[in-house]
Amino acid sequence: MSQVAVPYVALGLRARRIKHELLAAIERVVDGGMYILGPEVQEFERRFAAYCGTRYAVGVADGTSALILVLRSLGIGPGDEVITAPNSFIASASSAALLGATPRFVDVRREDMNLNSDLLEAAITPRTKAIVPVHLTGHPADMEPILKVAERHRLPVIEDAAQSVGTLYHGRRTGGMGYAGCFSLHPLKNLHALGDAGVITTGDERLYQWLLKARSHGLRNRDEVEFWSTNSRLDTLQAAVLCVMLDHLDEWIKARREIAAQFSAALRDVVGVPAEAPGSLHTYQTYMIQAERRPALLEHLKQRGVDAKVHYPVPIPMQEAARGLGHRRGEFPATDWLAERIVSLPIYAEMTREQRTTVIDGVRSFYRA
Ligand SMILES: Cc1ncc(COP(=O)(O)O)c(C=O)c1O
């Protein structure tokens, strides 16, 4: 049996493989001298919008700021409610809470771990101001029914596409289906900077024009400030890096899909493997299994050098930060069920054949024993 160590990520290895391209891009920024909103930012925005099939893209500091800015553009604040998924990264909900609004959670489906559209309408109140479905792990949320409910109630849909760059839903890329798409370009994402970064996609001209000002202090021009805002600009150096990364994105996604197919074929008789709904293209930002006896499985994998993680063991409504919302365990049964079983296995394009075998053997040997 193979005993090759498998770290959860191999970011340094990836960067080393394309180091000459990254350093050349960085050198161009260094020599160009335009360090704030330099030409690389616009180049990345143009290319990213084309990639997502949206009219516009606006680079920002990170994925959390992307969500906050888009919610702010709608004037969301105290007294308002924003609907999202309870099993996401905290920013899906904290973005609303930080503006003084109340996050409202709708349980997910076990199969794709995304917002259960059958439960959505019942969660809408006169205070609801936006719906924020999350495309968790790189699998698209079931957007068609979500968009229909939103349209019926005249509510904007903001896609939390932080984990889903490149993901397809019936031929459409995530980020292009609602009012706006918010992407994180954090190093753990399929398209990533060498640090924090984010981007917003939209087809809405007014939102686009507002974002260009809102990400830079509300400045209309060098001297005039149209409204109070903050600094949330995408760094020029990171934009240059992202242009290089974008050249490789499709090959990385292809490799992840191949590894995921291999994992799923080898593991489906011992654990729940990720579903891919008809019409969806899953990009496997995370390869998440649903496993019984998780604590023992994690220990077994650790003994064999496989670094697995749990995203996320504590659902957002159960976080201490959310105590004021008054939620209790059992309100979101699918989320609770998943929180006890999900395991993220290592997956990246640079994984060797031996490492893949180590992961597969690690999981299989646990359940065979
Ligand atoms: C679903 C989701 N939303 C929002 C974010 C926030 O992005 P960032 O870390 O770039 O602020 C993340 C990042 O982990 C995420 O996974």
mmCIF file of C-alpha atoms and ligand atoms in Angstrom:
data_model
loop_
_atom_site.group_PDB
_atom_site.id
_atom_site.type_symbol
_atom_site.label_atom_id
_atom_site.label_comp_id
_atom_site.label_asym_id
_atom_site.label_seq_id
_atom_site.Cartn_x
_atom_site.Cartn_y
_atom_site.Cartn_z
ATOM 1 C CA MET A 1 0.000 0.000 0.000
ATOM 2 C CA SER A 2 1.257 3.449 -0.953
ATOM 3 C CA GLN A 3 2.300 5.810 1.867
ATOM 4 C CA VAL A 4 2.988 9.007 -0.123
ATOM 5 C CA ALA A 5 2.114 12.089 1.907
ATOM 6 C CA VAL A 6 -0.691 14.157 0.461
ATOM 7 C CA PRO A 7 -0.894 17.750 1.702
ATOM 8 C CA TYR A 8 -4.279 19.435 1.397
ATOM 9 C CA VAL A 9 -2.920 21.988 -1.080
ATOM 10 C CA ALA A 10 0.279 22.376 -3.089
ATOM 11 C CA LEU A 11 0.259 26.091 -3.830
ATOM 12 C CA GLY A 12 4.027 26.554 -3.730
ATOM 13 C CA LEU A 13 4.512 23.694 -6.172
ATOM 14 C CA ARG A 14 2.012 25.212 -8.603
ATOM 15 C CA ALA A 15 3.591 28.657 -8.375
ATOM 16 C CA ARG A 16 7.072 27.204 -8.937
ATOM 17 C CA ARG A 17 5.910 25.489 -12.120
ATOM 18 C CA ILE A 18 4.783 28.789 -13.649
ATOM 19 C CA LYS A 19 7.275 30.964 -11.819
ATOM 20 C CA HIS A 20 8.839 32.402 -14.978
ATOM 21 C CA GLU A 21 5.410 33.568 -16.206
ATOM 22 C CA LEU A 22 4.485 35.013 -12.809
ATOM 23 C CA LEU A 23 7.803 36.825 -12.404
ATOM 24 C CA ALA A 24 7.612 38.241 -15.937
ATOM 25 C CA ALA A 25 4.110 39.614 -15.204
ATOM 26 C CA ILE A 26 5.269 41.067 -11.874
ATOM 27 C CA GLU A 27 8.320 42.606 -13.548
ATOM 28 C CA ARG A 28 6.079 44.393 -16.058
ATOM 29 C CA VAL A 29 4.175 45.977 -13.173
ATOM 30 C CA VAL A 30 7.395 46.927 -11.402
ATOM 31 C CA ASP A 31 8.770 48.553 -14.552
ATOM 32 C CA GLY A 32 5.459 50.167 -15.537
ATOM 33 C CA GLY A 33 5.147 52.116 -12.290
ATOM 34 C CA MET A 34 1.313 52.110 -12.226
ATOM 35 C CA TYR A 35 0.807 50.433 -8.879
ATOM 36 C CA ILE A 36 -2.768 51.504 -8.123
ATOM 37 C CA LEU A 37 -5.479 50.528 -10.643
ATOM 38 C CA GLY A 38 -2.800 49.998 -13.269
ATOM 39 C CA PRO A 39 -3.556 48.626 -16.759
ATOM 40 C CA GLU A 40 -3.311 45.028 -15.488
ATOM 41 C CA VAL A 41 -6.469 45.581 -13.408
ATOM 42 C CA GLN A 42 -8.477 46.569 -16.489
ATOM 43 C CA GLU A 43 -6.926 43.756 -18.500
ATOM 44 C CA PHE A 44 -7.909 41.203 -15.880
ATOM 45 C CA GLU A 45 -11.420 42.656 -15.613
ATOM 46 C CA ARG A 46 -11.921 42.533 -19.379
ATOM 47 C CA ARG A 47 -10.682 38.960 -19.597
ATOM 48 C CA PHE A 48 -12.595 37.775 -16.540
ATOM 49 C CA ALA A 49 -15.883 39.259 -17.805
ATOM 50 C CA ALA A 50 -15.312 37.501 -21.138
ATOM 51 C CA TYR A 51 -14.571 34.241 -19.312
ATOM 52 C CA CYS A 52 -17.799 34.448 -17.286
ATOM 53 C CA GLY A 53 -19.865 35.709 -20.188
ATOM 54 C CA THR A 54 -20.857 38.896 -18.360
ATOM 55 C CA ARG A 55 -20.726 42.464 -19.621
ATOM 56 C CA TYR A 56 -18.644 43.759 -16.766
ATOM 57 C CA ALA A 57 -16.186 42.691 -14.089
ATOM 58 C CA VAL A 58 -14.809 44.902 -11.320
ATOM 59 C CA GLY A 59 -11.728 43.814 -9.381
ATOM 60 C CA VAL A 60 -11.898 44.307 -5.618
ATOM 61 C CA ALA A 61 -9.783 43.519 -2.561
ATOM 62 C CA ASP A 62 -11.343 40.127 -1.691
ATOM 63 C CA GLY A 63 -14.511 38.063 -1.904
ATOM 64 C CA THR A 64 -15.967 39.404 1.337
ATOM 65 C CA SER A 65 -15.668 42.999 0.112
ATOM 66 C CA ALA A 66 -17.295 41.908 -3.143
ATOM 67 C CA LEU A 67 -20.401 40.743 -1.251
ATOM 68 C CA ILE A 68 -20.473 43.806 1.002
ATOM 69 C CA LEU A 69 -20.160 46.219 -1.918
ATOM 70 C CA VAL A 70 -22.957 44.575 -3.894
ATOM 71 C CA LEU A 71 -25.282 44.512 -0.851
ATOM 72 C CA ARG A 72 -24.423 48.176 -0.216
ATOM 73 C CA SER A 73 -25.291 49.045 -3.809
ATOM 74 C CA LEU A 74 -28.848 47.942 -2.970
ATOM 75 C CA GLY A 75 -28.944 50.159 0.111
ATOM 76 C CA ILE A 76 -29.272 47.117 2.378
ATOM 77 C CA GLY A 77 -29.027 47.944 6.069
ATOM 78 C CA PRO A 78 -30.752 47.729 9.456
ATOM 79 C CA GLY A 79 -34.240 46.197 9.310
ATOM 80 C CA ASP A 80 -33.525 44.330 6.078
ATOM 81 C CA GLU A 81 -33.124 40.584 5.640
ATOM 82 C CA VAL A 82 -30.802 38.743 3.275
ATOM 83 C CA ILE A 83 -31.361 35.060 2.528
ATOM 84 C CA THR A 84 -28.407 32.716 2.174
ATOM 85 C CA ALA A 85 -27.269 29.149 2.897
ATOM 86 C CA PRO A 86 -26.409 28.062 6.466
ATOM 87 C CA ASN A 87 -23.549 25.701 5.487
ATOM 88 C CA SER A 88 -21.299 28.252 3.810
ATOM 89 C CA PHE A 89 -18.176 30.197 4.690
ATOM 90 C CA ILE A 90 -19.043 32.888 7.236
ATOM 91 C CA ALA A 91 -18.771 35.754 4.705
ATOM 92 C CA SER A 92 -21.962 34.657 2.915
ATOM 93 C CA ALA A 93 -23.825 35.863 6.017
ATOM 94 C CA SER A 94 -21.416 38.264 7.738
ATOM 95 C CA SER A 95 -21.547 40.537 4.675
ATOM 96 C CA ALA A 96 -25.218 41.239 5.453
ATOM 97 C CA ALA A 97 -24.733 41.326 9.231
ATOM 98 C CA LEU A 98 -21.911 43.874 8.948
ATOM 99 C CA LEU A 99 -24.302 46.245 7.183
ATOM 100 C CA GLY A 100 -26.747 45.917 10.069
ATOM 101 C CA ALA A 101 -29.080 43.601 8.117
ATOM 102 C CA THR A 102 -30.231 40.183 9.339
ATOM 103 C CA PRO A 103 -29.001 37.030 7.597
ATOM 104 C CA ARG A 104 -31.849 34.553 7.087
ATOM 105 C CA PHE A 105 -30.975 30.948 6.338
ATOM 106 C CA VAL A 106 -32.651 28.462 4.037
ATOM 107 C CA ASP A 107 -31.586 24.835 4.432
ATOM 108 C CA VAL A 108 -29.718 23.047 1.655
ATOM 109 C CA ARG A 109 -30.227 19.757 -0.167
ATOM 110 C CA ARG A 110 -28.048 16.860 0.895
ATOM 111 C CA GLU A 111 -27.233 15.927 -2.693
ATOM 112 C CA ASP A 112 -25.556 19.106 -3.960
ATOM 113 C CA MET A 113 -25.241 20.802 -0.536
ATOM 114 C CA ASN A 114 -26.736 23.989 -2.015
ATOM 115 C CA LEU A 115 -29.790 26.067 -1.159
ATOM 116 C CA ASN A 116 -33.010 24.037 -1.338
ATOM 117 C CA SER A 117 -35.169 26.045 -3.740
ATOM 118 C CA ASP A 118 -38.324 24.281 -2.461
ATOM 119 C CA LEU A 119 -37.865 26.006 0.909
ATOM 120 C CA LEU A 120 -36.982 29.438 -0.446
ATOM 121 C CA GLU A 121 -40.362 31.080 -0.898
ATOM 122 C CA ALA A 122 -41.466 30.332 2.677
ATOM 123 C CA ALA A 123 -38.429 32.243 3.986
ATOM 124 C CA ILE A 124 -39.281 35.465 2.147
ATOM 125 C CA THR A 125 -40.790 38.239 4.285
ATOM 126 C CA PRO A 126 -41.639 41.873 3.535
ATOM 127 C CA ARG A 127 -38.163 42.677 4.892
ATOM 128 C CA THR A 128 -36.287 40.424 2.474
ATOM 129 C CA LYS A 129 -34.060 42.540 0.238
ATOM 130 C CA ALA A 130 -31.834 40.019 -1.535
ATOM 131 C CA ILE A 131 -31.180 36.318 -2.072
ATOM 132 C CA VAL A 132 -27.575 35.104 -1.949
ATOM 133 C CA PRO A 133 -27.300 31.512 -3.172
ATOM 134 C CA VAL A 134 -23.865 29.957 -2.743
ATOM 135 C CA HIS A 135 -22.315 27.638 -5.351
ATOM 136 C CA LEU A 136 -20.611 25.581 -2.661
ATOM 137 C CA THR A 137 -17.561 23.465 -3.557
ATOM 138 C CA GLY A 138 -17.829 24.463 -7.251
ATOM 139 C CA HIS A 139 -21.219 22.836 -7.857
ATOM 140 C CA PRO A 140 -23.870 25.299 -9.051
ATOM 141 C CA ALA A 141 -26.909 26.029 -6.910
ATOM 142 C CA ASP A 142 -30.166 25.132 -8.656
ATOM 143 C CA MET A 143 -30.554 28.616 -10.120
ATOM 144 C CA GLU A 144 -33.624 28.288 -12.335
ATOM 145 C CA PRO A 145 -36.188 27.845 -9.511
ATOM 146 C CA ILE A 146 -34.277 30.339 -7.334
ATOM 147 C CA LEU A 147 -34.412 32.972 -10.087
ATOM 148 C CA LYS A 148 -38.127 32.270 -10.632
ATOM 149 C CA VAL A 149 -38.987 32.813 -6.961
ATOM 150 C CA ALA A 150 -36.797 35.939 -6.915
ATOM 151 C CA GLU A 151 -38.531 37.326 -9.981
ATOM 152 C CA ARG A 152 -41.965 36.665 -8.484
ATOM 153 C CA HIS A 153 -40.981 38.682 -5.416
ATOM 154 C CA ARG A 154 -38.903 41.251 -7.375
ATOM 155 C CA LEU A 155 -35.802 40.408 -5.377
ATOM 156 C CA PRO A 156 -32.226 40.685 -6.640
ATOM 157 C CA VAL A 157 -30.141 37.512 -6.702
ATOM 158 C CA ILE A 158 -26.478 37.877 -5.789
ATOM 159 C CA GLU A 159 -24.483 34.770 -6.571
ATOM 160 C CA ASP A 160 -21.878 33.946 -3.950
ATOM 161 C CA ALA A 161 -19.604 32.485 -6.606
ATOM 162 C CA ALA A 162 -16.532 32.557 -4.352
ATOM 163 C CA GLN A 163 -15.974 28.805 -4.819
ATOM 164 C CA SER A 164 -17.241 28.387 -8.358
ATOM 165 C CA VAL A 165 -15.131 30.088 -10.988
ATOM 166 C CA GLY A 166 -15.703 28.271 -14.284
ATOM 167 C CA THR A 167 -18.709 26.303 -13.004
ATOM 168 C CA LEU A 168 -21.538 25.869 -15.520
ATOM 169 C CA TYR A 169 -25.281 25.714 -14.961
ATOM 170 C CA HIS A 170 -27.109 24.691 -18.128
ATOM 171 C CA GLY A 171 -24.401 26.232 -20.269
ATOM 172 C CA ARG A 172 -24.091 29.449 -18.249
ATOM 173 C CA ARG A 173 -21.101 30.323 -16.107
ATOM 174 C CA THR A 174 -21.791 31.174 -12.476
ATOM 175 C CA GLY A 175 -21.651 34.885 -11.761
ATOM 176 C CA GLY A 176 -23.734 35.766 -14.808
ATOM 177 C CA MET A 177 -27.202 34.648 -13.783
ATOM 178 C CA GLY A 178 -28.381 37.272 -11.315
ATOM 179 C CA TYR A 179 -27.861 40.918 -10.417
ATOM 180 C CA ALA A 180 -24.195 40.244 -9.655
ATOM 181 C CA GLY A 181 -21.663 37.484 -8.990
ATOM 182 C CA CYS A 182 -19.132 37.769 -6.160
ATOM 183 C CA PHE A 183 -15.878 35.846 -6.518
ATOM 184 C CA SER A 184 -13.069 35.278 -4.070
ATOM 185 C CA LEU A 185 -9.625 34.880 -5.636
ATOM 186 C CA HIS A 186 -8.066 33.689 -2.378
ATOM 187 C CA PRO A 187 -5.202 31.179 -2.803
ATOM 188 C CA LEU A 188 -7.517 28.219 -2.042
ATOM 189 C CA LYS A 189 -9.777 29.017 -4.997
ATOM 190 C CA ASN A 190 -9.435 27.513 -8.472
ATOM 191 C CA LEU A 191 -8.490 30.917 -9.873
ATOM 192 C CA HIS A 192 -6.317 32.636 -7.325
ATOM 193 C CA ALA A 193 -3.952 35.464 -6.619
ATOM 194 C CA LEU A 194 -0.762 35.210 -4.558
ATOM 195 C CA GLY A 195 -2.682 36.715 -1.655
ATOM 196 C CA ASP A 196 -6.135 38.213 -1.215
ATOM 197 C CA ALA A 197 -8.190 39.354 -4.197
ATOM 198 C CA GLY A 198 -11.780 39.346 -5.432
ATOM 199 C CA VAL A 199 -13.926 40.297 -8.399
ATOM 200 C CA ILE A 200 -17.560 41.169 -9.064
ATOM 201 C CA THR A 201 -19.351 40.327 -12.303
ATOM 202 C CA THR A 202 -22.529 42.003 -13.514
ATOM 203 C CA GLY A 203 -24.513 42.887 -16.576
ATOM 204 C CA ASP A 204 -26.015 45.928 -14.849
ATOM 205 C CA GLU A 205 -24.522 49.160 -16.187
ATOM 206 C CA ARG A 206 -25.613 51.210 -13.158
ATOM 207 C CA LEU A 207 -24.104 48.763 -10.696
ATOM 208 C CA TYR A 208 -20.906 48.680 -12.731
ATOM 209 C CA GLN A 209 -20.535 52.465 -12.711
ATOM 210 C CA TRP A 210 -21.327 52.591 -8.986
ATOM 211 C CA LEU A 211 -18.775 49.868 -8.166
ATOM 212 C CA LEU A 212 -15.980 51.673 -9.994
ATOM 213 C CA LYS A 213 -16.480 54.544 -7.557
ATOM 214 C CA ALA A 214 -17.444 52.519 -4.468
ATOM 215 C CA ARG A 215 -14.247 50.444 -4.511
ATOM 216 C CA SER A 216 -12.204 53.639 -4.408
ATOM 217 C CA HIS A 217 -13.626 55.945 -1.700
ATOM 218 C CA GLY A 218 -16.667 56.994 -3.735
ATOM 219 C CA LEU A 219 -14.363 59.137 -5.876
ATOM 220 C CA ARG A 220 -16.003 60.434 -9.054
ATOM 221 C CA ASN A 221 -12.680 61.795 -10.217
ATOM 222 C CA ARG A 222 -9.400 62.677 -8.574
ATOM 223 C CA ASP A 223 -10.899 65.401 -6.358
ATOM 224 C CA GLU A 224 -14.640 64.842 -6.007
ATOM 225 C CA VAL A 225 -16.237 62.299 -3.702
ATOM 226 C CA GLU A 226 -19.792 61.362 -4.657
ATOM 227 C CA PHE A 227 -20.623 59.188 -1.587
ATOM 228 C CA TRP A 228 -18.989 57.706 1.535
ATOM 229 C CA SER A 229 -17.104 54.577 0.707
ATOM 230 C CA THR A 230 -13.978 52.597 1.380
ATOM 231 C CA ASN A 231 -10.812 51.363 -0.267
ATOM 232 C CA SER A 232 -11.425 47.951 -1.777
ATOM 233 C CA ARG A 233 -9.339 48.036 -4.948
ATOM 234 C CA LEU A 234 -7.847 44.989 -6.591
ATOM 235 C CA ASP A 235 -4.088 45.308 -6.300
ATOM 236 C CA THR A 236 -2.300 45.805 -9.632
ATOM 237 C CA LEU A 237 0.331 43.182 -8.831
ATOM 238 C CA GLN A 238 -2.373 40.635 -8.025
ATOM 239 C CA ALA A 239 -4.220 41.537 -11.241
ATOM 240 C CA ALA A 240 -1.041 40.803 -13.213
ATOM 241 C CA VAL A 241 -0.713 37.460 -11.401
ATOM 242 C CA LEU A 242 -4.384 36.695 -12.065
ATOM 243 C CA CYS A 243 -3.949 37.246 -15.818
ATOM 244 C CA VAL A 244 -1.279 34.528 -15.771
ATOM 245 C CA MET A 245 -3.441 32.223 -13.638
ATOM 246 C CA LEU A 246 -6.406 32.729 -15.971
ATOM 247 C CA ASP A 247 -4.327 31.308 -18.844
ATOM 248 C CA HIS A 248 -4.057 28.040 -16.876
ATOM 249 C CA LEU A 249 -7.500 27.906 -15.281
ATOM 250 C CA ASP A 250 -9.197 25.600 -17.775
ATOM 251 C CA GLU A 251 -6.358 23.062 -17.712
ATOM 252 C CA TRP A 252 -6.471 23.058 -13.869
ATOM 253 C CA ILE A 253 -10.243 22.580 -13.866
ATOM 254 C CA LYS A 254 -9.907 19.740 -16.385
ATOM 255 C CA ALA A 255 -7.331 18.020 -14.177
ATOM 256 C CA ARG A 256 -9.501 18.445 -11.076
ATOM 257 C CA ARG A 257 -12.459 16.929 -12.901
ATOM 258 C CA GLU A 258 -10.364 13.946 -13.956
ATOM 259 C CA ILE A 259 -9.146 13.364 -10.403
ATOM 260 C CA ALA A 260 -12.687 13.798 -9.061
ATOM 261 C CA ALA A 261 -13.968 11.210 -11.545
ATOM 262 C CA GLN A 262 -11.251 8.798 -10.427
ATOM 263 C CA PHE A 263 -12.031 9.388 -6.725
ATOM 264 C CA SER A 264 -15.782 9.021 -7.223
ATOM 265 C CA ALA A 265 -15.448 5.788 -9.220
ATOM 266 C CA ALA A 266 -13.203 4.306 -6.540
ATOM 267 C CA LEU A 267 -15.106 5.524 -3.468
ATOM 268 C CA ARG A 268 -18.804 5.507 -4.279
ATOM 269 C CA ASP A 269 -19.422 2.143 -2.608
ATOM 270 C CA VAL A 270 -17.951 3.267 0.731
ATOM 271 C CA VAL A 271 -18.860 6.985 1.108
ATOM 272 C CA GLY A 272 -21.250 9.531 -0.420
ATOM 273 C CA VAL A 273 -19.427 11.092 -3.379
ATOM 274 C CA PRO A 274 -20.181 14.524 -4.868
ATOM 275 C CA ALA A 275 -23.219 14.631 -7.124
ATOM 276 C CA GLU A 276 -23.197 16.443 -10.446
ATOM 277 C CA ALA A 277 -26.753 17.502 -11.281
ATOM 278 C CA PRO A 278 -27.855 17.204 -14.921
ATOM 279 C CA GLY A 279 -26.820 20.322 -16.857
ATOM 280 C CA SER A 280 -24.097 21.164 -14.319
ATOM 281 C CA LEU A 281 -20.353 21.284 -14.700
ATOM 282 C CA HIS A 282 -18.740 20.908 -11.280
ATOM 283 C CA THR A 283 -15.303 22.514 -10.943
ATOM 284 C CA TYR A 284 -14.392 20.752 -7.677
ATOM 285 C CA GLN A 285 -12.891 23.664 -5.830
ATOM 286 C CA THR A 286 -13.468 21.186 -3.017
ATOM 287 C CA TYR A 287 -13.906 17.434 -3.394
ATOM 288 C CA MET A 288 -16.316 16.791 -0.545
ATOM 289 C CA ILE A 289 -17.436 13.345 0.501
ATOM 290 C CA GLN A 290 -20.166 12.441 2.990
ATOM 291 C CA ALA A 291 -18.674 9.915 5.392
ATOM 292 C CA GLU A 292 -19.895 7.911 8.390
ATOM 293 C CA ARG A 293 -17.670 7.697 11.496
ATOM 294 C CA ARG A 294 -15.864 10.870 10.441
ATOM 295 C CA PRO A 295 -13.589 11.463 13.439
ATOM 296 C CA ALA A 296 -12.095 7.972 13.072
ATOM 297 C CA LEU A 297 -11.809 8.356 9.293
ATOM 298 C CA LEU A 298 -9.931 11.668 9.694
ATOM 299 C CA GLU A 299 -7.547 10.045 12.172
ATOM 300 C CA HIS A 300 -7.013 7.071 9.849
ATOM 301 C CA LEU A 301 -6.247 9.422 6.922
ATOM 302 C CA LYS A 302 -3.871 11.444 9.078
ATOM 303 C CA GLN A 303 -1.953 8.271 10.001
ATOM 304 C CA ARG A 304 -1.505 7.641 6.290
ATOM 305 C CA GLY A 305 -0.301 11.158 5.517
ATOM 306 C CA VAL A 306 -3.526 12.357 3.903
ATOM 307 C CA ASP A 307 -4.392 15.883 5.004
ATOM 308 C CA ALA A 308 -8.195 16.075 4.833
ATOM 309 C CA LYS A 309 -10.274 19.011 6.108
ATOM 310 C CA VAL A 310 -13.870 19.772 7.102
ATOM 311 C CA HIS A 311 -15.652 22.688 5.396
ATOM 312 C CA TYR A 312 -17.427 23.593 7.608
ATOM 313 C CA PRO A 313 -17.911 21.721 10.893
ATOM 314 C CA VAL A 314 -19.985 24.505 12.519
ATOM 315 C CA PRO A 315 -22.926 25.796 10.441
ATOM 316 C CA ILE A 316 -23.170 29.603 10.344
ATOM 317 C CA PRO A 317 -26.361 29.790 12.485
ATOM 318 C CA MET A 318 -24.537 27.814 15.207
ATOM 319 C CA GLN A 319 -21.498 30.116 15.314
ATOM 320 C CA GLU A 320 -21.026 32.240 18.402
ATOM 321 C CA ALA A 321 -21.120 35.315 16.165
ATOM 322 C CA ALA A 322 -24.683 34.369 15.153
ATOM 323 C CA ARG A 323 -25.942 33.864 18.705
ATOM 324 C CA GLY A 324 -28.072 36.988 18.516
ATOM 325 C CA LEU A 325 -30.105 35.411 15.704
ATOM 326 C CA GLY A 326 -31.409 32.816 18.173
ATOM 327 C CA HIS A 327 -31.110 29.684 16.047
ATOM 328 C CA ARG A 328 -31.222 26.175 17.481
ATOM 329 C CA ARG A 329 -29.794 22.897 16.296
ATOM 330 C CA GLY A 330 -32.343 20.987 14.261
ATOM 331 C CA GLU A 331 -33.748 24.000 12.391
ATOM 332 C CA PHE A 332 -31.689 23.131 9.315
ATOM 333 C CA PRO A 333 -31.692 19.318 9.288
ATOM 334 C CA ALA A 334 -29.813 18.778 6.017
ATOM 335 C CA THR A 335 -27.125 21.233 7.096
ATOM 336 C CA ASP A 336 -26.790 19.480 10.489
ATOM 337 C CA TRP A 337 -26.639 16.076 8.802
ATOM 338 C CA LEU A 338 -23.897 17.289 6.450
ATOM 339 C CA ALA A 339 -21.932 19.094 9.168
ATOM 340 C CA GLU A 340 -21.346 15.741 10.866
ATOM 341 C CA ARG A 341 -20.319 13.849 7.742
ATOM 342 C CA ILE A 342 -18.568 16.075 5.226
ATOM 343 C CA VAL A 343 -14.863 15.613 4.548
ATOM 344 C CA SER A 344 -12.840 17.577 1.990
ATOM 345 C CA LEU A 345 -10.185 15.399 0.399
ATOM 346 C CA PRO A 346 -7.047 16.910 -1.153
ATOM 347 C CA ILE A 347 -7.486 17.649 -4.865
ATOM 348 C CA TYR A 348 -5.266 19.680 -7.190
ATOM 349 C CA ALA A 349 -3.956 19.459 -10.716
ATOM 350 C CA GLU A 350 -0.410 18.821 -9.481
ATOM 351 C CA MET A 351 -1.356 15.623 -7.595
ATOM 352 C CA THR A 352 0.761 12.651 -8.612
ATOM 353 C CA ARG A 353 -0.702 9.268 -9.489
ATOM 354 C CA GLU A 354 0.784 7.896 -6.245
ATOM 355 C CA GLN A 355 -0.860 10.633 -4.195
ATOM 356 C CA ARG A 356 -4.237 9.901 -5.763
ATOM 357 C CA THR A 357 -3.821 6.229 -4.918
ATOM 358 C CA THR A 358 -2.862 7.123 -1.355
ATOM 359 C CA VAL A 359 -6.082 9.121 -0.945
ATOM 360 C CA ILE A 360 -8.250 6.360 -2.433
ATOM 361 C CA ASP A 361 -6.538 3.573 -0.458
ATOM 362 C CA GLY A 362 -6.747 5.669 2.687
ATOM 363 C CA VAL A 363 -10.521 6.003 2.519
ATOM 364 C CA ARG A 364 -11.200 2.477 1.261
ATOM 365 C CA SER A 365 -8.978 0.767 3.827
ATOM 366 C CA PHE A 366 -10.854 2.521 6.656
ATOM 367 C CA TYR A 367 -14.224 1.138 5.610
ATOM 368 C CA ARG A 368 -12.876 -2.286 4.692
ATOM 369 C CA ALA A 369 -11.298 -2.711 8.134
HETATM 370 C C1 LIG B 1 -18.561 30.863 -0.145
HETATM 371 C C2 LIG B 1 -17.597 31.968 0.169
HETATM 372 N N1 LIG B 1 -18.053 33.227 0.230
HETATM 373 C C3 LIG B 1 -17.221 34.262 0.493
HETATM 374 C C4 LIG B 1 -15.876 34.067 0.708
HETATM 375 C C5 LIG B 1 -15.016 35.228 1.088
HETATM 376 O O1 LIG B 1 -13.930 35.426 0.234
HETATM 377 P P1 LIG B 1 -12.558 36.080 0.759
HETATM 378 O O2 LIG B 1 -11.894 35.092 1.640
HETATM 379 O O3 LIG B 1 -11.803 36.331 -0.510
HETATM 380 O O4 LIG B 1 -12.907 37.347 1.464
HETATM 381 C C6 LIG B 1 -15.357 32.772 0.632
HETATM 382 C C7 LIG B 1 -13.910 32.537 0.847
HETATM 383 O O5 LIG B 1 -13.452 31.620 1.430
HETATM 384 C C8 LIG B 1 -16.233 31.687 0.367
HETATM 385 O O6 LIG B 1 -15.790 30.422 0.309
#
